[in-house]
Every structure is written in C-alpha cells, then in structure tokens.
Tab-separated table of C-alpha atoms in Angstrom:
chain	number	residue	atom	x	y	z
A	19	UNK	CA	-46.652	24.334	49.554
A	20	UNK	CA	-50.189	23.565	48.395
A	21	UNK	CA	-50.877	20.563	46.194
A	22	UNK	CA	-52.465	21.601	42.940
A	23	UNK	CA	-55.588	19.616	41.918
A	24	UNK	CA	-53.791	18.183	38.887
A	25	UNK	CA	-50.955	16.902	41.121
A	26	UNK	CA	-53.477	15.413	43.541
A	27	UNK	CA	-55.260	13.658	40.676
A	28	UNK	CA	-51.969	12.270	39.347
A	29	UNK	CA	-50.867	10.990	42.763
A	30	UNK	CA	-54.304	9.617	43.506
A	31	UNK	CA	-54.529	7.690	40.239
A	32	UNK	CA	-51.011	6.309	40.697
A	33	UNK	CA	-51.884	5.147	44.216
A	34	UNK	CA	-55.153	3.580	43.033
A	35	UNK	CA	-53.329	1.688	40.271
A	36	UNK	CA	-50.600	0.442	42.636
A	37	UNK	CA	-53.111	-0.739	45.225
A	38	UNK	CA	-55.148	-2.514	42.547
A	39	UNK	CA	-52.002	-4.302	41.311
A	40	UNK	CA	-51.141	-5.270	44.892
A	41	UNK	CA	-54.563	-6.780	45.593
A	42	UNK	CA	-54.741	-8.490	42.193
A	43	UNK	CA	-51.337	-10.041	42.882
A	44	UNK	CA	-52.459	-11.267	46.279
A	45	UNK	CA	-55.634	-12.804	44.885
A	46	UNK	CA	-53.888	-14.502	41.959
A	47	UNK	CA	-50.619	-15.418	43.688
A	48	UNK	CA	-49.989	-15.248	47.398
A	49	UNK	CA	-53.516	-16.170	48.497
A	50	UNK	CA	-53.588	-19.217	46.216
A	51	UNK	CA	-50.234	-20.396	47.537
A	52	UNK	CA	-51.413	-19.863	51.113
A	53	UNK	CA	-54.680	-21.692	50.433
A	54	UNK	CA	-52.676	-24.696	49.181
A	55	UNK	CA	-50.173	-24.638	52.029
A	56	UNK	CA	-52.531	-23.660	54.872
A	57	UNK	CA	-56.111	-24.752	54.047
A	58	UNK	CA	-57.261	-23.629	57.493
A	59	UNK	CA	-56.800	-20.050	56.252
A	60	UNK	CA	-59.447	-20.452	53.518
A	61	UNK	CA	-62.143	-18.443	55.390
A	62	UNK	CA	-59.672	-15.625	56.081
A	63	UNK	CA	-58.501	-15.583	52.468
A	64	UNK	CA	-62.102	-15.434	51.216
A	65	UNK	CA	-62.807	-12.527	53.552
A	66	UNK	CA	-59.690	-10.665	52.422
A	67	UNK	CA	-60.575	-11.251	48.760
A	68	UNK	CA	-64.061	-9.852	49.454
A	69	UNK	CA	-62.387	-6.827	51.080
A	70	UNK	CA	-60.410	-6.360	47.869
A	71	UNK	CA	-63.683	-5.937	45.958
A	72	UNK	CA	-64.962	-3.378	48.482
A	73	UNK	CA	-61.676	-1.468	48.286
A	74	UNK	CA	-61.795	-1.625	44.469
A	75	UNK	CA	-65.252	-0.014	44.526
A	76	UNK	CA	-63.958	2.750	46.804
A	77	UNK	CA	-60.972	3.260	44.491
A	78	UNK	CA	-63.336	3.640	41.535
A	79	UNK	CA	-65.326	6.284	43.415
A	80	UNK	CA	-62.109	8.159	44.242
A	81	UNK	CA	-61.039	8.005	40.584
A	82	UNK	CA	-64.458	9.220	39.441
A	83	UNK	CA	-64.343	12.133	41.881
A	84	UNK	CA	-60.819	13.017	40.754
A	85	UNK	CA	-61.898	12.938	37.104
A	86	UNK	CA	-65.006	15.009	37.767
A	87	UNK	CA	-63.219	17.732	39.714
A	88	UNK	CA	-65.593	17.175	42.617
A	89	UNK	CA	-65.790	19.635	45.494
A	90	UNK	CA	-62.939	19.138	47.977
A	91	UNK	CA	-65.270	17.991	50.788
A	92	UNK	CA	-66.562	15.107	48.626
A	93	UNK	CA	-63.062	14.002	47.681
A	94	UNK	CA	-61.962	14.237	51.321
A	95	UNK	CA	-64.929	12.165	52.497
A	96	UNK	CA	-64.210	9.408	49.978
A	97	UNK	CA	-60.504	9.423	50.827
A	98	UNK	CA	-61.405	9.138	54.529
A	99	UNK	CA	-63.637	6.160	53.725
A	100	UNK	CA	-60.860	4.532	51.704
A	101	UNK	CA	-58.315	5.139	54.475
A	102	UNK	CA	-60.608	3.534	57.070
A	103	UNK	CA	-61.223	0.519	54.817
A	104	UNK	CA	-57.529	0.043	54.161
A	105	UNK	CA	-56.500	0.432	57.779
A	106	UNK	CA	-59.000	-2.202	58.888
A	107	UNK	CA	-58.064	-4.483	55.978
A	108	UNK	CA	-54.309	-4.280	56.543
A	109	UNK	CA	-54.551	-4.771	60.319
A	110	UNK	CA	-56.730	-7.855	59.830
A	111	UNK	CA	-54.502	-9.184	57.044
A	112	UNK	CA	-51.367	-8.734	59.113
A	113	UNK	CA	-52.925	-10.277	62.209
A	114	UNK	CA	-54.162	-13.350	60.328
A	115	UNK	CA	-51.467	-13.938	57.692
A	116	UNK	CA	-48.042	-12.766	58.843
A	117	UNK	CA	-47.199	-16.005	60.634
A	118	UNK	CA	-48.271	-18.124	57.668
A	119	UNK	CA	-46.417	-15.898	55.196
A	120	UNK	CA	-43.250	-15.991	57.286
A	121	UNK	CA	-43.430	-19.775	57.491
A	122	UNK	CA	-44.181	-20.072	53.794
A	123	UNK	CA	-41.489	-17.785	52.415
A	124	UNK	CA	-38.683	-18.811	54.803
A	125	UNK	CA	-36.617	-15.842	53.635
A	126	UNK	CA	-37.350	-16.438	49.936
A	127	UNK	CA	-39.898	-15.060	47.521
A	128	UNK	CA	-39.623	-18.041	45.190
A	129	UNK	CA	-42.201	-20.136	47.035
A	130	UNK	CA	-44.631	-17.253	47.233
A	131	UNK	CA	-44.333	-15.734	43.775
A	132	UNK	CA	-43.046	-18.683	41.789
A	133	UNK	CA	-39.881	-16.937	40.612
A	134	UNK	CA	-36.588	-16.149	42.333
A	135	UNK	CA	-35.505	-12.558	42.787
A	136	UNK	CA	-32.384	-11.464	40.888
A	137	UNK	CA	-29.160	-11.529	42.946
A	138	UNK	CA	-28.601	-8.439	45.075
A	139	UNK	CA	-25.055	-7.915	43.778
A	140	UNK	CA	-26.270	-7.654	40.182
A	141	UNK	CA	-25.082	-4.471	38.458
A	142	UNK	CA	-28.196	-2.470	37.509
A	143	UNK	CA	-26.342	-0.737	34.691
A	144	UNK	CA	-26.014	2.983	34.085
A	145	UNK	CA	-28.372	5.302	35.913
A	146	UNK	CA	-30.092	7.839	33.702
C-alpha cells in the first residue's frame, strides 16, 4: 500500500511536533535536573542542547518541504539527513546519560519531572 502525500505530510508533522516536545522537555526539565545532580555532565548537556537546535532546524526544513510539496528526492534527502542527525544524537545521549538518569530516577519519575505518575491501578474510565 503506497502512502499518499497527504498522509506522509500528516505523519511527518506529527513526528516533528512530538520530537520538538521531547527535546524541549529535556532542555527545560531533565537536563536541568541532571545539571544540578551531576555537574560533571554540564559539557555533555550543553552539547546535547546544541544538537537540539540543529535537529530543530532540520525539522523546520522537513516541514517546509512537506508544505511546499517538494519533489520526492528532496524530501527523501532531508529525511535522510534528519535520520542521521537523530541516530548520532540518540547514541551519544544514551552513551553519556543513561547511567546518570538511572541513578537519578531510581525507578521513579518524580525526581526527574517534578511530579509523580498516577497509580497504575487507576481506572482510566470508559473507552470511547
């Protein structure tokens, strides 16, 4: 089944928005907590925050191409660039931060995000 251009645009924009929220949350939340708890990570956190700006620029280019109905080869090239950026970013982030995040959260999100998660046994209510 081929993906129609409209579907691709919709999925692309949803992905771009989710990734932007993820990086904004890291910059405003998790990275600040880590910087307080593990000051030795400051250079790594600065580098990751700089990566977030580079990724944001790539996301804008992808959005612009999707809005402009660019030729498929241009969209593909920009998506390939974005994929390479993200792969490098996530590998570096995982390599440098997983240990600190595991130590920081100790099985809880409260220390990282500042709020507890709702109990797992909570009834979500009727499903629509």
